[in-house]
mmCIF file of C-alpha atoms and ligand atoms in Angstrom:
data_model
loop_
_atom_site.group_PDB
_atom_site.id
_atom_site.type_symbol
_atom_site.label_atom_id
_atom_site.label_comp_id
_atom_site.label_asym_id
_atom_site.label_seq_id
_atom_site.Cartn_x
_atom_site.Cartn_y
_atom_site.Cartn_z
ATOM 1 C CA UNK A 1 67.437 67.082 76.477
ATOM 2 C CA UNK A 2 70.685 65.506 77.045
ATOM 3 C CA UNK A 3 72.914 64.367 73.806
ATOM 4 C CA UNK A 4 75.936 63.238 75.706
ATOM 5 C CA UNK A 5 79.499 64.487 75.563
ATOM 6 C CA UNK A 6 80.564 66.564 72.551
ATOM 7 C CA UNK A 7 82.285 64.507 69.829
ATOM 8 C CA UNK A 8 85.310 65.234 69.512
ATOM 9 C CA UNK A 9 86.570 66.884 65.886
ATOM 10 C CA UNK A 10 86.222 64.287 62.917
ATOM 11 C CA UNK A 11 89.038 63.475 61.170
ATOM 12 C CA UNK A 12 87.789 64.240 58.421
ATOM 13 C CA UNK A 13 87.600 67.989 59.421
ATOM 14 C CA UNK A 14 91.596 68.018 60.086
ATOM 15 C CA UNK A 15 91.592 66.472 56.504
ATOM 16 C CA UNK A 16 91.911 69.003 53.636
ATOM 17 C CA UNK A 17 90.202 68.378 50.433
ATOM 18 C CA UNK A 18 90.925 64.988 48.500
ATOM 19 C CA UNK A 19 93.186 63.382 51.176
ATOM 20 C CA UNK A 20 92.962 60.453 52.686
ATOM 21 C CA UNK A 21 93.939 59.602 56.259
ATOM 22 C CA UNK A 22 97.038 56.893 56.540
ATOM 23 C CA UNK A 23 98.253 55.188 59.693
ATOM 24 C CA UNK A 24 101.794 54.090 58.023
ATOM 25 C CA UNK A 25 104.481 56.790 57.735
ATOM 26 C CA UNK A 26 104.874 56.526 53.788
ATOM 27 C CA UNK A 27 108.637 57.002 52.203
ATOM 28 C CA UNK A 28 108.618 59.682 49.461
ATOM 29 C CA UNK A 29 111.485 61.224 47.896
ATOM 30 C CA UNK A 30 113.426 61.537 44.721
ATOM 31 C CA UNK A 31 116.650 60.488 44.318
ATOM 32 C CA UNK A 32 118.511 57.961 47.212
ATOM 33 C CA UNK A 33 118.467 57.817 50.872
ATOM 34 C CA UNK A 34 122.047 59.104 52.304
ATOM 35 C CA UNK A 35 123.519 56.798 54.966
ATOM 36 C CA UNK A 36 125.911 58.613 57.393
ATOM 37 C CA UNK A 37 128.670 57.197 58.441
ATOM 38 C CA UNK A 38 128.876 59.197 61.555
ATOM 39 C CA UNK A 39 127.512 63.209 61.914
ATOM 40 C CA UNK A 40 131.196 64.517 60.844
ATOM 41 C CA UNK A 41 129.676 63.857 57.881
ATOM 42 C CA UNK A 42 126.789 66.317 58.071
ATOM 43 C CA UNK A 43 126.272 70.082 58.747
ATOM 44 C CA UNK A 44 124.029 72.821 58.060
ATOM 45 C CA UNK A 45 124.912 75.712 56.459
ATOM 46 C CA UNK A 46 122.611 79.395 56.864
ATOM 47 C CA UNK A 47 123.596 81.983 54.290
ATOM 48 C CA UNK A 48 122.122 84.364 51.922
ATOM 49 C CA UNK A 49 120.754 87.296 53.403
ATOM 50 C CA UNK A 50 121.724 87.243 56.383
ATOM 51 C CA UNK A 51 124.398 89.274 58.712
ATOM 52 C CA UNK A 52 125.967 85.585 60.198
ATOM 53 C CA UNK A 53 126.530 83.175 57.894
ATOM 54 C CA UNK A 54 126.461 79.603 59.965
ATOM 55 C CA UNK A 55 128.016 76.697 59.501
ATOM 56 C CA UNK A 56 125.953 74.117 62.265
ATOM 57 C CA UNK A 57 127.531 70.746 62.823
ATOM 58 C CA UNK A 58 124.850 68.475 64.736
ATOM 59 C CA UNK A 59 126.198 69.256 68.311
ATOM 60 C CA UNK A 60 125.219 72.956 67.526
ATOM 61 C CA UNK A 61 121.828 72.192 66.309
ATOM 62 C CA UNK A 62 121.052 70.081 69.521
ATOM 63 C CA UNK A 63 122.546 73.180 71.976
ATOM 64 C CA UNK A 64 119.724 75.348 70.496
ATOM 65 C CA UNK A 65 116.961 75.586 72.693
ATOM 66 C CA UNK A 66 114.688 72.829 71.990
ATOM 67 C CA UNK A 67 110.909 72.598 70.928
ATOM 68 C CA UNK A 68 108.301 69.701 70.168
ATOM 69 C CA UNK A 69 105.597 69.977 68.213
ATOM 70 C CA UNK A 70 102.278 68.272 67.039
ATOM 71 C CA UNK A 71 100.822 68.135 63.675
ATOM 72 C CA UNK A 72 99.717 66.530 60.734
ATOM 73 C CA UNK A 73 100.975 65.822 57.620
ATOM 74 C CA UNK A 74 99.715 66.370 53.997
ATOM 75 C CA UNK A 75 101.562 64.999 50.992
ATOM 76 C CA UNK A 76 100.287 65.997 47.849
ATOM 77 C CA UNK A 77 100.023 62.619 46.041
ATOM 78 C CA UNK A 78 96.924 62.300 48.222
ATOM 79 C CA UNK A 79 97.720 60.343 51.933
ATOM 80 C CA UNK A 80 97.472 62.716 55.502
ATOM 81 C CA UNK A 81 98.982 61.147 58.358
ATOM 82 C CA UNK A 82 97.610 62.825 61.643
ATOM 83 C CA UNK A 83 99.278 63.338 65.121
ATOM 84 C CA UNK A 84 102.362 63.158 64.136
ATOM 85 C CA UNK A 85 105.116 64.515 67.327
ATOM 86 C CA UNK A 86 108.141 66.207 66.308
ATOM 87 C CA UNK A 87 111.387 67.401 68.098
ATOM 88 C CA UNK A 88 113.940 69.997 66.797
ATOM 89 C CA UNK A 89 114.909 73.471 66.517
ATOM 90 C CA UNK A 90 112.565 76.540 65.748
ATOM 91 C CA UNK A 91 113.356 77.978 62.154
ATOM 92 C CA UNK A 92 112.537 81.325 63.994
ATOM 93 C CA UNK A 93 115.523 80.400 66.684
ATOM 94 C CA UNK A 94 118.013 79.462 63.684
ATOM 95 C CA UNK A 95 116.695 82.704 61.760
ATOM 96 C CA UNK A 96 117.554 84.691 64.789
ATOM 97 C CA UNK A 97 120.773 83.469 64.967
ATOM 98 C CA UNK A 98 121.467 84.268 61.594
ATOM 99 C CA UNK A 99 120.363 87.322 61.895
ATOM 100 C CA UNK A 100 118.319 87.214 58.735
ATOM 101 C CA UNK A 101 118.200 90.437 56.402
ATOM 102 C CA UNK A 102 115.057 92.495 56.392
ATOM 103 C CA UNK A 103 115.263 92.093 52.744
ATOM 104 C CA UNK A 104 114.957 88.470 52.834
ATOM 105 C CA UNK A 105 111.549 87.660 51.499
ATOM 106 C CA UNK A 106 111.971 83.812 50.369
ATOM 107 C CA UNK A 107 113.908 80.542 51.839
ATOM 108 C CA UNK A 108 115.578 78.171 49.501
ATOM 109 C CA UNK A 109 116.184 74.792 51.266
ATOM 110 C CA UNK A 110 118.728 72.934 49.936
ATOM 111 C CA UNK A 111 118.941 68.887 50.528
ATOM 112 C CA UNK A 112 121.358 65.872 49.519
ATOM 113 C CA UNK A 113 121.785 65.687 45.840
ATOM 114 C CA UNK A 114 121.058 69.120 45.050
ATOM 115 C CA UNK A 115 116.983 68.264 45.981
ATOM 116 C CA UNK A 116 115.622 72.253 47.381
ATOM 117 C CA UNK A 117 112.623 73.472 47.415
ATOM 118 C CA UNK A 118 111.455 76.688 48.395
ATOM 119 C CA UNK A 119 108.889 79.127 50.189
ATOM 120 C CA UNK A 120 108.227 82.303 51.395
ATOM 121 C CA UNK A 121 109.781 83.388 54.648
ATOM 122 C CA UNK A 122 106.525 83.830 56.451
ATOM 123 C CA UNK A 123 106.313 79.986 55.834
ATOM 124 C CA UNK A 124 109.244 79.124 57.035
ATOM 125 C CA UNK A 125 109.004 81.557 60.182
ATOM 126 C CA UNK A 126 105.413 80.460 60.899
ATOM 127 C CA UNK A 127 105.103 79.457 64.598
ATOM 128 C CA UNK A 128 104.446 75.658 63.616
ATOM 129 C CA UNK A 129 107.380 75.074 61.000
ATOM 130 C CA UNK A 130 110.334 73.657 62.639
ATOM 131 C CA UNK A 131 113.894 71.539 61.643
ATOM 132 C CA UNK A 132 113.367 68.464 62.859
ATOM 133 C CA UNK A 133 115.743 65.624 64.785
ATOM 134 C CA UNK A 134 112.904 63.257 65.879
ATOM 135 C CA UNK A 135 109.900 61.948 65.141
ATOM 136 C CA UNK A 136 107.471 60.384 67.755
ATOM 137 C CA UNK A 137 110.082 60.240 70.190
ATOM 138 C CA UNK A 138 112.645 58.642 68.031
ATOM 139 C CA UNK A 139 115.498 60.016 66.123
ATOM 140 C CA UNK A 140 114.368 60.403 62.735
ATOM 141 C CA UNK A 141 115.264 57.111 60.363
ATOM 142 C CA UNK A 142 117.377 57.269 57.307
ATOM 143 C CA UNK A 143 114.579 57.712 55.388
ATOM 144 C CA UNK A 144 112.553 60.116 57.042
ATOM 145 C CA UNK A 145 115.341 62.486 56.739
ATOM 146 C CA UNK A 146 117.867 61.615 59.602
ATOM 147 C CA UNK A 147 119.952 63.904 60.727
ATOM 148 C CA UNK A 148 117.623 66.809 60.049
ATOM 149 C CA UNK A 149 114.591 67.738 58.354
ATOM 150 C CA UNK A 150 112.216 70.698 58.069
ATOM 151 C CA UNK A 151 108.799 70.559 58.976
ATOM 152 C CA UNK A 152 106.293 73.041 57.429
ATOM 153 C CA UNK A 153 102.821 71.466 58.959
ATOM 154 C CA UNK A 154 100.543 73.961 56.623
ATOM 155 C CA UNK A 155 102.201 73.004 53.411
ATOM 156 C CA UNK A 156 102.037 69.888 51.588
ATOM 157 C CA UNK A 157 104.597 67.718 52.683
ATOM 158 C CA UNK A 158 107.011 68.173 49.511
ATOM 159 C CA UNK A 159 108.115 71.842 51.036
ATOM 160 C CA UNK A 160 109.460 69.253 54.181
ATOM 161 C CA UNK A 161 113.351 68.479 52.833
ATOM 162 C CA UNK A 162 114.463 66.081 54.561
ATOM 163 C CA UNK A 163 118.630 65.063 54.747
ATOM 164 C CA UNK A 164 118.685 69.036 55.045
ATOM 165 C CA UNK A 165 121.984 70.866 54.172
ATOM 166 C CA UNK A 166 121.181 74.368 52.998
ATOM 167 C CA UNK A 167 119.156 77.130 54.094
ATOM 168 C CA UNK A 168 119.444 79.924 51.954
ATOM 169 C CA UNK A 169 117.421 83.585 52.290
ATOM 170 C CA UNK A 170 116.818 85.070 49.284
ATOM 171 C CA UNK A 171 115.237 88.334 47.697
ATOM 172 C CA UNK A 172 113.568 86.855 44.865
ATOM 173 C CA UNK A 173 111.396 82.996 44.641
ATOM 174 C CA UNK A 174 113.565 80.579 43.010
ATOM 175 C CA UNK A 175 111.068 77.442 42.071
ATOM 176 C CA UNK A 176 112.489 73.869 43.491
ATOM 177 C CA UNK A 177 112.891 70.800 42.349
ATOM 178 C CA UNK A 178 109.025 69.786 42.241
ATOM 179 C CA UNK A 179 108.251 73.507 42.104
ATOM 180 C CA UNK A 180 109.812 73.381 38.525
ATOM 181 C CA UNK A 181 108.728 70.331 37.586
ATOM 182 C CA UNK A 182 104.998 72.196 37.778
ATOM 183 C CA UNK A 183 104.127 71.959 41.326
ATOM 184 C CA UNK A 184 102.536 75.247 43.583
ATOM 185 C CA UNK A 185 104.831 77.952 44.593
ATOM 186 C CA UNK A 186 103.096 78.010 47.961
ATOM 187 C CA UNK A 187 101.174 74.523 48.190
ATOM 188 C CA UNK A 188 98.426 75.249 50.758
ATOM 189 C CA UNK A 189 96.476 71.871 51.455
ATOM 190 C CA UNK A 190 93.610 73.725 52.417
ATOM 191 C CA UNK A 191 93.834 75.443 49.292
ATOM 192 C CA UNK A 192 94.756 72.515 47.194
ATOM 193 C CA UNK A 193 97.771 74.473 45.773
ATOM 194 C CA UNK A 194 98.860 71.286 43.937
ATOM 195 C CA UNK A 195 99.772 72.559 40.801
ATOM 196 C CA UNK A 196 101.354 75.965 39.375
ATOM 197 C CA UNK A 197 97.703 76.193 37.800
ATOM 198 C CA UNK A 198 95.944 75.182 40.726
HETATM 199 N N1 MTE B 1 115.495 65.882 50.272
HETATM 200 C C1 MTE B 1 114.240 65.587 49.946
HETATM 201 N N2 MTE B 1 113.254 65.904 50.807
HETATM 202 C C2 MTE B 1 111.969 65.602 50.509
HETATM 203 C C3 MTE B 1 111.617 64.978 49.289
HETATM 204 C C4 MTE B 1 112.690 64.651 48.398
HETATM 205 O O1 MTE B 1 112.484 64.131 47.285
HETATM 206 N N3 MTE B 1 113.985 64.961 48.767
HETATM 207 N N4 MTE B 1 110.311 64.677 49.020
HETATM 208 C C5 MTE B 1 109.273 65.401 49.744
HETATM 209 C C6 MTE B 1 107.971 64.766 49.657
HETATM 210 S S1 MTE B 1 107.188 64.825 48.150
HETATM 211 C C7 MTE B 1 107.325 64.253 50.746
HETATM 212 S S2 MTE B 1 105.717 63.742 50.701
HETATM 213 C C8 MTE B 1 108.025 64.095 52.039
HETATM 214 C C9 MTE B 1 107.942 62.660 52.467
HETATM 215 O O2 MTE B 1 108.550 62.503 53.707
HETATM 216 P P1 MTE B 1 108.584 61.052 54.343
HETATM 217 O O3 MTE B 1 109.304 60.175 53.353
HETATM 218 O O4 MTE B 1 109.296 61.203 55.631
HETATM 219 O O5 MTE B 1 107.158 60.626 54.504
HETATM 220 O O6 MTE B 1 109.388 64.469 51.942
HETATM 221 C C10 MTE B 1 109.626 65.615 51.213
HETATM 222 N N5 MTE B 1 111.012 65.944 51.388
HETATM 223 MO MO1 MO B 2 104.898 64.336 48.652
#
């Protein structure tokens, strides 16, 4: 007997539990949205445990070799926004660079206004998590976290800083801003890590 083609996935099997599929790209941050003048204004700095401290300026960021990525999106206040194209840097290739500590175990990203949150360093080396210049083939806007942001696709989307300044290796997990305001260390949609007591 003949069925047809195979359907394609359902969205609502690239959904994770209690999330709800969006076709806007929502704004959601605390505090205010920086506007750069021009990218003097901006750098990245890579320190902690690590054997070369870096200081990036944007030119040095866009000289790394470049990757693009696809994924979706999970913010923990409930909305998923699928197929979502990125451009950026690796965090493995700015890791390498750094040449990043064997004792290293956790990443502290630190944002504008003293925002961070943090992770493990598997996260942040997984082969999907990237730093992020562009967004659907445009540079990312003011509020989406232009110059830079991180992209951690398997997290919710709070571990994502965006207007990223910091990244900082560390031996012990130092909880974030949400992460000490009672949100998961870890924060596996899949998992619905929402809470510390999830
Ligand atoms: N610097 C900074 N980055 C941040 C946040 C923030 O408050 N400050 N909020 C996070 C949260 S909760 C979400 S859902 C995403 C939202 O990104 P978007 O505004 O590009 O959708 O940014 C994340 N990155
Ligand atoms: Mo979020």
């Amino acid at each position: 007997m003949y069925f047809g083609k195979p359907k394609p996935p359902k969205d609502t099997e690239r959904v994770p539990p209690n999330q709800h599929v969006t076709k806007t790209f929502p704004v959601l941050h605390a505090g205010s949205v920086p506007y750069y003048k021009d990218l003097t204004e901006w750098n990245l700095q890579v320190y902690g445990l690590v054997n070369r401290p870096l200081l990036l300026n944007f030119e040095d960021i866009m000289k790394f070799p470049q990757t693009k990525a696809g994924n979706d999106i999970h913010c923990v206040t409930g909305w998923s926004k699928l197929d979502n194209s990125w451009e950026g840097v690796s965090t493995k290739t700015i890791a390498e660079a750094a040449e990043v500590k064997p004792e290293a175990r956790f990443v502290i990203l630190h944002a504008e206004e003293g925002w961070t949150a943090n992770l493990s360093i598997d996260d942040f080396l997984k082969e999907t998590s990237l730093l992020a210049h562009s967004h659907d083939g445009e540079p990312l806007t003011p509020e989406h976290g232009y110059p830079l942001r991180a992209v951690f696709p398997h997290r919710y989307f709070w571990k994502s800083a965006k207007w990223l300044r910091g990244i900082q290796f560390t031996k012990q997990n130092h909880p974030g801003f949400w992460e000490k305001n009672g949100y998961h260390m870890e924060g596996d949609p899949w998992k619905e890590e929402r809470f510390s007591w999830d």
